[in-house]
Coordinates of C-alpha atoms in Angstrom, one line a residue:
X803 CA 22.1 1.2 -3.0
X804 CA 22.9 4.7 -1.9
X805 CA 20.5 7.6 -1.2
X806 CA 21.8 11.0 -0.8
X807 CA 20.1 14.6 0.7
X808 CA 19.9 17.1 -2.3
X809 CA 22.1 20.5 -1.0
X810 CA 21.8 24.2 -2.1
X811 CA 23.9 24.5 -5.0
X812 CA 23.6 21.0 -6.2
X813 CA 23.4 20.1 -9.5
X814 CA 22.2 16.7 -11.1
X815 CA 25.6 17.1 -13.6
X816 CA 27.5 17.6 -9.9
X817 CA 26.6 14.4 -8.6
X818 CA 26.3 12.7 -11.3
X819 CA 30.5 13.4 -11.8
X820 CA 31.1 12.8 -8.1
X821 CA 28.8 9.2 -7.8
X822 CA 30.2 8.1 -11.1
X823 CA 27.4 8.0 -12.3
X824 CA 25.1 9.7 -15.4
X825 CA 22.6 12.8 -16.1
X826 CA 20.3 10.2 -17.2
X827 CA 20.7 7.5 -15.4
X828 CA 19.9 10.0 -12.4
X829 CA 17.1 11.9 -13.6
X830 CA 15.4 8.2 -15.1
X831 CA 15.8 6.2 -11.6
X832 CA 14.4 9.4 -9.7
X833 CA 12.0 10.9 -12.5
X834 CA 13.1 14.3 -12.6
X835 CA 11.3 16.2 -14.8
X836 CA 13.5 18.9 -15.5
X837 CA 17.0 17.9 -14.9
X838 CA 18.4 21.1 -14.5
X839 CA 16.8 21.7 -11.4
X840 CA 16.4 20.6 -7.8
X841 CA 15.7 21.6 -5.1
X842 CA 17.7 21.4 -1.3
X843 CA 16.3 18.5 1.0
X844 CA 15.0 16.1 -2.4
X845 CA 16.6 12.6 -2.1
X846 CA 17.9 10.8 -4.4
X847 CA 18.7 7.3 -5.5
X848 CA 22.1 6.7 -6.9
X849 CA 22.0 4.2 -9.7
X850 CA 24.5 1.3 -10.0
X851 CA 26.6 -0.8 -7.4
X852 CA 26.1 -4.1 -6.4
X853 CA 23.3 -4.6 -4.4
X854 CA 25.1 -6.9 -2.2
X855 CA 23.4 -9.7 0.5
X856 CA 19.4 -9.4 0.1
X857 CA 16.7 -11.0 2.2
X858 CA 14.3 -12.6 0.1
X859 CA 11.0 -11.1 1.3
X860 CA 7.4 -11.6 -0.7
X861 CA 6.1 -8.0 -1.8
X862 CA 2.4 -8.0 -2.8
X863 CA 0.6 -5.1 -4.4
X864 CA -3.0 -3.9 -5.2
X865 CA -3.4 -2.2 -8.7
X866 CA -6.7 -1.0 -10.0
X867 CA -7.7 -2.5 -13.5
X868 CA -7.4 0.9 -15.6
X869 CA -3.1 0.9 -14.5
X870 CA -1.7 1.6 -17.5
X871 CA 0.4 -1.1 -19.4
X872 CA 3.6 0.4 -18.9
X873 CA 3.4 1.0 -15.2
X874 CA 2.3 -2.7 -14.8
X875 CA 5.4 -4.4 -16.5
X876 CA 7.3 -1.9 -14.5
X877 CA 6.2 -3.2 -11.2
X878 CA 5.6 -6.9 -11.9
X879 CA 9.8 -8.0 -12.1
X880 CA 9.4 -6.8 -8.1
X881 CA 6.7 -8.4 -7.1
X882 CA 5.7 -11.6 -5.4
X883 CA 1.8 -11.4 -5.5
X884 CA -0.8 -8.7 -7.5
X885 CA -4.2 -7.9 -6.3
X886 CA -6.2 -6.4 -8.5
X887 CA -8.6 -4.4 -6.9
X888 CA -11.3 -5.8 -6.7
X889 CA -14.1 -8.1 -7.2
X890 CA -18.0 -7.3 -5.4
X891 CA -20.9 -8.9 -4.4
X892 CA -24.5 -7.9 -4.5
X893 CA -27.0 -8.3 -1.0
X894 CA -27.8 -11.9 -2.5
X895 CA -24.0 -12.9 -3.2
X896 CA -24.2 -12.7 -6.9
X897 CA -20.7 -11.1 -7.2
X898 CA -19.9 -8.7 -10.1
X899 CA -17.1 -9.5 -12.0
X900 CA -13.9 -7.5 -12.5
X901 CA -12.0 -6.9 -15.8
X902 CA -8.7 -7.6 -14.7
X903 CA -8.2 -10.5 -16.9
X904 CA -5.4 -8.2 -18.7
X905 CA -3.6 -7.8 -15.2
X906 CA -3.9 -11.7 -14.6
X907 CA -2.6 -12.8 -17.5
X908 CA 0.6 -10.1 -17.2
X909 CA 1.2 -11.5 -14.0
X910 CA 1.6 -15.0 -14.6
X911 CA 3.9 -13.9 -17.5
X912 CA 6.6 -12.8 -14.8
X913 CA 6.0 -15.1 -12.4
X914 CA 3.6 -13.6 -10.4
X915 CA 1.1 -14.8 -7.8
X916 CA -2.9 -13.0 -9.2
X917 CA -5.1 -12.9 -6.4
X918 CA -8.4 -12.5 -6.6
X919 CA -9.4 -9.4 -4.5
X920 CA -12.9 -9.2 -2.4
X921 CA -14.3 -6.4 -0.8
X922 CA -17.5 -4.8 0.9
X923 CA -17.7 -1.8 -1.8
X924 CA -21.1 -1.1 -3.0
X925 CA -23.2 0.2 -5.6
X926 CA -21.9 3.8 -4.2
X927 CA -18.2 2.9 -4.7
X928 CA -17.3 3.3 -0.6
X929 CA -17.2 0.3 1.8
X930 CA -20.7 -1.0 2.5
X931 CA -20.8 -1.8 6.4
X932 CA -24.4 -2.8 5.2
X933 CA -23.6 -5.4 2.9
X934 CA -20.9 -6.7 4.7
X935 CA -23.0 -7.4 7.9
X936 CA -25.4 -9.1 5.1
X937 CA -22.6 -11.5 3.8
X938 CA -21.3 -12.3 7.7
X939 CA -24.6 -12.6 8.7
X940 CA -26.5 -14.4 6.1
X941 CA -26.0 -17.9 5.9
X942 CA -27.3 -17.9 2.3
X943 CA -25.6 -14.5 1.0
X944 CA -22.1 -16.2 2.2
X945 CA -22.7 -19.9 0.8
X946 CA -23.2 -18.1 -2.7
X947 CA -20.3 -15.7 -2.3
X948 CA -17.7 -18.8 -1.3
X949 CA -19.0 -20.6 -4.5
X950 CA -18.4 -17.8 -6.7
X951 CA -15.4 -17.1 -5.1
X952 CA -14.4 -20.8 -5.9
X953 CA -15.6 -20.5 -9.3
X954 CA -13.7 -17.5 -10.6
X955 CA -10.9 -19.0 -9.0
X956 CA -11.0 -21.6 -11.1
X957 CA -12.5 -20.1 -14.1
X958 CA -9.2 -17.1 -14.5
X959 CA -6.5 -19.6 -12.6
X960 CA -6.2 -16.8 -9.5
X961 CA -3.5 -18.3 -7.4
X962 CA -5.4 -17.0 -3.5
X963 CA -7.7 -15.0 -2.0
X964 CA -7.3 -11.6 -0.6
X965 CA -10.0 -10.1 1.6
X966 CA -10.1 -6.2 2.3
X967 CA -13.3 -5.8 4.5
X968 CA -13.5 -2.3 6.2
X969 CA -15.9 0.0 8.0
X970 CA -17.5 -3.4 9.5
X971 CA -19.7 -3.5 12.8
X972 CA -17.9 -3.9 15.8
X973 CA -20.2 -6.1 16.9
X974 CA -19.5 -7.7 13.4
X975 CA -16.3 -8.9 14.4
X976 CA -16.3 -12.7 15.7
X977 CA -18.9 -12.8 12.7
X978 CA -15.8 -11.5 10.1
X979 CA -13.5 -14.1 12.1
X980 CA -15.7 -16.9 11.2
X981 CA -15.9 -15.9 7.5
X982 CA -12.1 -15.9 7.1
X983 CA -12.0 -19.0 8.9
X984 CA -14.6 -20.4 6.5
X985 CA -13.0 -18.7 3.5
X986 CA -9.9 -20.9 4.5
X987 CA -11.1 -24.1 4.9
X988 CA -12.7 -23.5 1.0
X989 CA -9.8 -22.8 -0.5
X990 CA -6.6 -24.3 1.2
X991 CA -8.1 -27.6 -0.2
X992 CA -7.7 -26.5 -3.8
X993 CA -4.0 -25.3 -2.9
X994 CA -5.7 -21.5 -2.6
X995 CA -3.5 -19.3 -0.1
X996 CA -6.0 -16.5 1.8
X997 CA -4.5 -12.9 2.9
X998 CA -6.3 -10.4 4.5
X999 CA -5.9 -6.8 5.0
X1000 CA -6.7 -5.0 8.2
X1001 CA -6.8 -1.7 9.9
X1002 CA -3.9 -0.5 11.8
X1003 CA -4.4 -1.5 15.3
X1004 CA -1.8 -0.7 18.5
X1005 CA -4.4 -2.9 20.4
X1006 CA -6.8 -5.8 21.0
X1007 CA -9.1 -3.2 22.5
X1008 CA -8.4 -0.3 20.4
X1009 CA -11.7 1.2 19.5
X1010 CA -13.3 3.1 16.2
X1011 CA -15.2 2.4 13.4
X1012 CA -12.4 0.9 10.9
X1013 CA -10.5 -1.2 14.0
X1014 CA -13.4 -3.0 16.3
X1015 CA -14.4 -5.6 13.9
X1016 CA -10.6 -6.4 12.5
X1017 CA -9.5 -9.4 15.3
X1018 CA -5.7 -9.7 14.9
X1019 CA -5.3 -12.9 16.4
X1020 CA -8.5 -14.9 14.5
X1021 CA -7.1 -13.3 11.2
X1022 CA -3.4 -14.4 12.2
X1023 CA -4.8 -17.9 13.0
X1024 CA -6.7 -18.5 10.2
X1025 CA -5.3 -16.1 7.2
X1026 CA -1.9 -17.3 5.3
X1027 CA -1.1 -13.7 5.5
X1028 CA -1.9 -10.5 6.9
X1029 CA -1.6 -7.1 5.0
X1030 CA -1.2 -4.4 8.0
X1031 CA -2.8 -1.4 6.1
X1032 CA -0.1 1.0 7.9
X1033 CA -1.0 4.1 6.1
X1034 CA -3.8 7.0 6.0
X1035 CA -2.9 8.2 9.1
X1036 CA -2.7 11.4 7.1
X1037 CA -6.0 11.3 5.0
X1038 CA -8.5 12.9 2.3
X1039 CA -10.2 14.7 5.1
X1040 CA -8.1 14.7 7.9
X1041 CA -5.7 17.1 9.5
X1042 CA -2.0 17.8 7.7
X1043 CA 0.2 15.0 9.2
X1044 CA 2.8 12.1 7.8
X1045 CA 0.6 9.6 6.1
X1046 CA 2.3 6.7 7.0
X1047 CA 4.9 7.7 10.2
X1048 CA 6.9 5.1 11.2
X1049 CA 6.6 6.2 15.3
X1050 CA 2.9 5.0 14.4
X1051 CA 3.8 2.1 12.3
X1052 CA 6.1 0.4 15.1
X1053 CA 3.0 0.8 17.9
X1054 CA 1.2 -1.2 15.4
X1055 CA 4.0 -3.4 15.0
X1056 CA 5.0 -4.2 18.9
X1057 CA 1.3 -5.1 18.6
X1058 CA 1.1 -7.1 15.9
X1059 CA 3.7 -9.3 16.3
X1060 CA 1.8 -10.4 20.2
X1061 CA -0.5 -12.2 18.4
X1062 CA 0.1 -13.1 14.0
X1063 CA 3.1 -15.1 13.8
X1064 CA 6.0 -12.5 12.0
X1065 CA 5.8 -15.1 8.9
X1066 CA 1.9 -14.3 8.5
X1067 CA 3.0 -10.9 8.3
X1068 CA 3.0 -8.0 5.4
X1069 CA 3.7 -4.0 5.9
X1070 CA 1.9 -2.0 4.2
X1071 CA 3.5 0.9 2.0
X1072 CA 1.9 4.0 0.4
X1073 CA 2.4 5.4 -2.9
X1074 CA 0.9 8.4 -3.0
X1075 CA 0.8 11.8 -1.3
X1076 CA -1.2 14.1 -0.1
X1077 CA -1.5 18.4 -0.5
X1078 CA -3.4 20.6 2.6
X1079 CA -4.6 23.6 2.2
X1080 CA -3.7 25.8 5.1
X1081 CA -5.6 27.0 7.6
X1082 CA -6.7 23.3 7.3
X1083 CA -10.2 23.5 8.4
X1084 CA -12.3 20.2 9.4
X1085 CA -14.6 18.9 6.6
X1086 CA -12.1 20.2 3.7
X1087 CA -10.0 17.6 1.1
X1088 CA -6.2 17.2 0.8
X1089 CA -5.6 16.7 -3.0
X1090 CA -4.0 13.3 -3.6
X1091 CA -0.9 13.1 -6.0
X1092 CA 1.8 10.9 -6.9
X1093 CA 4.9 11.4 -4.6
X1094 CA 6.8 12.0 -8.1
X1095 CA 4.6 14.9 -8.5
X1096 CA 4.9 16.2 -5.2
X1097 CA 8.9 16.2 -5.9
X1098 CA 8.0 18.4 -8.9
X1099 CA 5.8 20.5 -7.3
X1100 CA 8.2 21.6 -4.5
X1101 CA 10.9 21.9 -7.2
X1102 CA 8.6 24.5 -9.6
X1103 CA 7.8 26.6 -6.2
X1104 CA 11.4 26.3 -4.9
X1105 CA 9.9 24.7 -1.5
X1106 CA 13.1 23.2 0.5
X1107 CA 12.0 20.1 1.0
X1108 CA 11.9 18.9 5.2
X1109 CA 12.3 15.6 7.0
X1110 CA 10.3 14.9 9.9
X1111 CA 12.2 12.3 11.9
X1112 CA 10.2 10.8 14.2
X1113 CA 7.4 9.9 11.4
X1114 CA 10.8 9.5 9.1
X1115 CA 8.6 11.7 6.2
X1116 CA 9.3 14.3 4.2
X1117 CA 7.2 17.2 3.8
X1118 CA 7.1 20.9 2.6
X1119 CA 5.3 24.1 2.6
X1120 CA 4.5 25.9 -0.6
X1121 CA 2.1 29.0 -1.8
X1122 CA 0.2 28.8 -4.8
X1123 CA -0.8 31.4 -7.5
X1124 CA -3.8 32.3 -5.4
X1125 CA -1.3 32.9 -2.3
X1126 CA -3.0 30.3 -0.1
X1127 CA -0.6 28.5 1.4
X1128 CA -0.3 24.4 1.4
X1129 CA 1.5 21.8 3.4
X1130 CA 2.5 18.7 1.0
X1131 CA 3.5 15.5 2.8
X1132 CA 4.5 12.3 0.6
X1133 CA 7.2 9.1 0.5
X1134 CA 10.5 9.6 -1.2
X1135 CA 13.4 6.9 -0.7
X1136 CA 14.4 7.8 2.8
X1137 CA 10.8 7.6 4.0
X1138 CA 10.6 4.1 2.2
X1139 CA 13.7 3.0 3.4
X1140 CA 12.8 3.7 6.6
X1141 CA 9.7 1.3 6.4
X1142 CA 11.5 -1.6 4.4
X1143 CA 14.0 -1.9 7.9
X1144 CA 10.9 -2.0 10.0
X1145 CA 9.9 -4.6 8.0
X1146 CA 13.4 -6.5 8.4
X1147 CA 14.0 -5.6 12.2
X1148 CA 10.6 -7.3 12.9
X1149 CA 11.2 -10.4 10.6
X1150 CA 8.2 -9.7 8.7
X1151 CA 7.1 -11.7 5.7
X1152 CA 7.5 -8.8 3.5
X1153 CA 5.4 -5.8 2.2
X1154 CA 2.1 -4.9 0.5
X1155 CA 1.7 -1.4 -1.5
X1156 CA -1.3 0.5 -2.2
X1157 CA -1.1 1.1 -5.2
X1158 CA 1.0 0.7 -8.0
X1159 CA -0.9 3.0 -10.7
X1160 CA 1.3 5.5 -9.8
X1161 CA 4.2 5.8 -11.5
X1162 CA 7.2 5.5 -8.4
X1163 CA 11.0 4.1 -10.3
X1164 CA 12.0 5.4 -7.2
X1165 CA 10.1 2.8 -4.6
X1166 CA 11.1 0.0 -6.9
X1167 CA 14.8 0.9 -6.7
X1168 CA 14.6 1.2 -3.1
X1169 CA 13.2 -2.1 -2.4
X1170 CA 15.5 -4.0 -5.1
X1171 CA 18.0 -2.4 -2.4
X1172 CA 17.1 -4.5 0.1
X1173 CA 14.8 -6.9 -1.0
X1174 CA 15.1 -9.8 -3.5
X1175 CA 11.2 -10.4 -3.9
X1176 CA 9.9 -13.5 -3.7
X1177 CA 8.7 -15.8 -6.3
X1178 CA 6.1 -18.1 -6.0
X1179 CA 5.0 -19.4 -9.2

């Protein structure tokens, strides 16, 4: 695999000719949009060559139920395990069922792993700190989630379990411990692996809403793996910054690895990106896009494209028709690269991305790269 910068003056035909390679080929792998222009800092992945010695790592994935077909058998060949996001419960444990039979049944037919997905998201749609301290709490509420749980299971032929619990109590935490200890011992007697996803944490006693109640070491005892949600540092409705900057990632990381055994563990990548307007003010919303339409909108403005190197991210400045000016930061296939050597130089289990109903050839060719995903079916 080969990436290279995007100079002024470049044309897709130009490097197509000198990388031996094709218009199409280029402009397919990379989704250009319009081939007959680019735009100075854009990256590109350079189709072709052998791939050469590849780790096999296990790449899991969250996709919500509405991903369209196509984008589905796109990503499945690369992955290892699918969680389809995700499956509810009520305040009495009644949980409400998901219609992700389409995404199970896909993945079995290439091999790979469905889990079924539980979270804390209520009626409203956010995480429900409220109903989770119900479920960890109530002895009731958690005997009827564990036996639906092991009922769907069985019912759509889910290979594990994957908990995402967030915005829990602090003082919620040894209570959350205890539930993915008991969530184990359910399901590892059926042959039912259980992962968990947690907040990015560069401490035991690192404090905040989304990090108190998230106990790296009970979840690395008890969980079969651990997704380190290593992303949203840049956020809806916070300030302009890299979303997922690797100086951050590796604090997590030297932290991490302390207490979950590196086999336990998955890094999490982002696919998506995120465009400030500036003066960013507190309170106001980034607009969330794809990173391939990022790429296209600095293109059409004939933004030069910048790389941060300490959060290894690109970014770049636009105006719009208005003339307010933005800051756009997103992943392209240095940024990922970047991330999939973290995951090798700490001898991680693999990866985890959120989400794959974004359309990214780009992240797929990158990881192909370097990983040869797992199979475990």
């Amino acid at each position: 695999m080969q990436i290279v910068e995007v100079k002024a003056g470049d044309t897709l035909y130009a490097l197509a000719r000198r990388y031996a390679t094709t218009v199409e080929a280029l402009a397919f792998d990379n989704q250009i949009a319009d081939p007959a222009r680019l735009t100075p800092g854009q990256s590109l992945v350079i189709p072709g060559g052998s791939a050469g010695a590849r780790r096999c790592a296990e790449v899991n994935a969250y996709a919500y139920p509405n991903i369209a077909p196509e984008l589905l058998q796109e990503a499945l060949p690369y992955l290892t395990a699918l969680c389809p996001f995700s499956w509810r419960f009520d305040a009495q444990g009644t949980l409400i069922p998901l219609a992700d039979e389409r995404l199970v049944e896909a993945a079995y037919a290439s091999d790979t792993a469905p889990m079924l997905t539980l979270t804390n998201i209520g009626e409203s749609g956010g995480f429900s700190t409220e109903l989770g301290h119900v479920l960890l709490t109530d002895s009731v509420v958690q005997d009827a989630v564990l036996d639906g749980v092991v009922e769907r299971i069985r019912e759509r032929d889910y290979y594990g379990l994957n908990l995402n619990f967030e915005y829990l109590q602090p003082f919620d935490r040894d209570a959350y411990s205890a539930f993915v200890k008991r969530a184990a011992e359910r399901l590892h007697p059926l042959g039912c692996p259980v992962s968990t996803a947690i907040a990015p944490k560069e401490s035991a006693e690192q404090e905040g809403f989304l990090y108190a109640a998230h106990d790296y070491a009970a979840h690395g005892t008890y969980a079969d793996r651990v997704i380190l949600m290593t992303y949203e540092w840049g956020y809806t409705f916070g300030a302009p910054q890299a979303i997922s900057p690797v100086n951050r990632i590796r604090r997590v990381l030297d932290y991490a690895v302390t207490v979950i055994p590196r086999r336990k563990i998955l890094l999490g990548i982002s696919n998506y990106a995120y465009d400030w307007t500036l003066p960013w003010k507190q309170g106001s919303a980034a607009r969330i896009l794809s990173d391939a339409a990022a790429v296209e909108l600095a293109v059409s403005r004939g933004a030069e494209i910048r790389f941060d190197e300490t959060a290894a991210a690109p970014w770049f400045n636009y105006v719009d028709a208005e003339g307010r000016a933005h800051v756009v930061w997103f992943e392209d296939a240095r940024s990922v690269l970047a991330r999939l050597r973290l995951a090798e130089e700490y001898r991680l289990a693999g990866i985890s991305v959120w989400t794959i109903n974004q359309r990214n050839r780009t992240l797929w060719k990158v990881i192909e790269g370097v990983f040869n995903a797992e199979k475990l079916l």
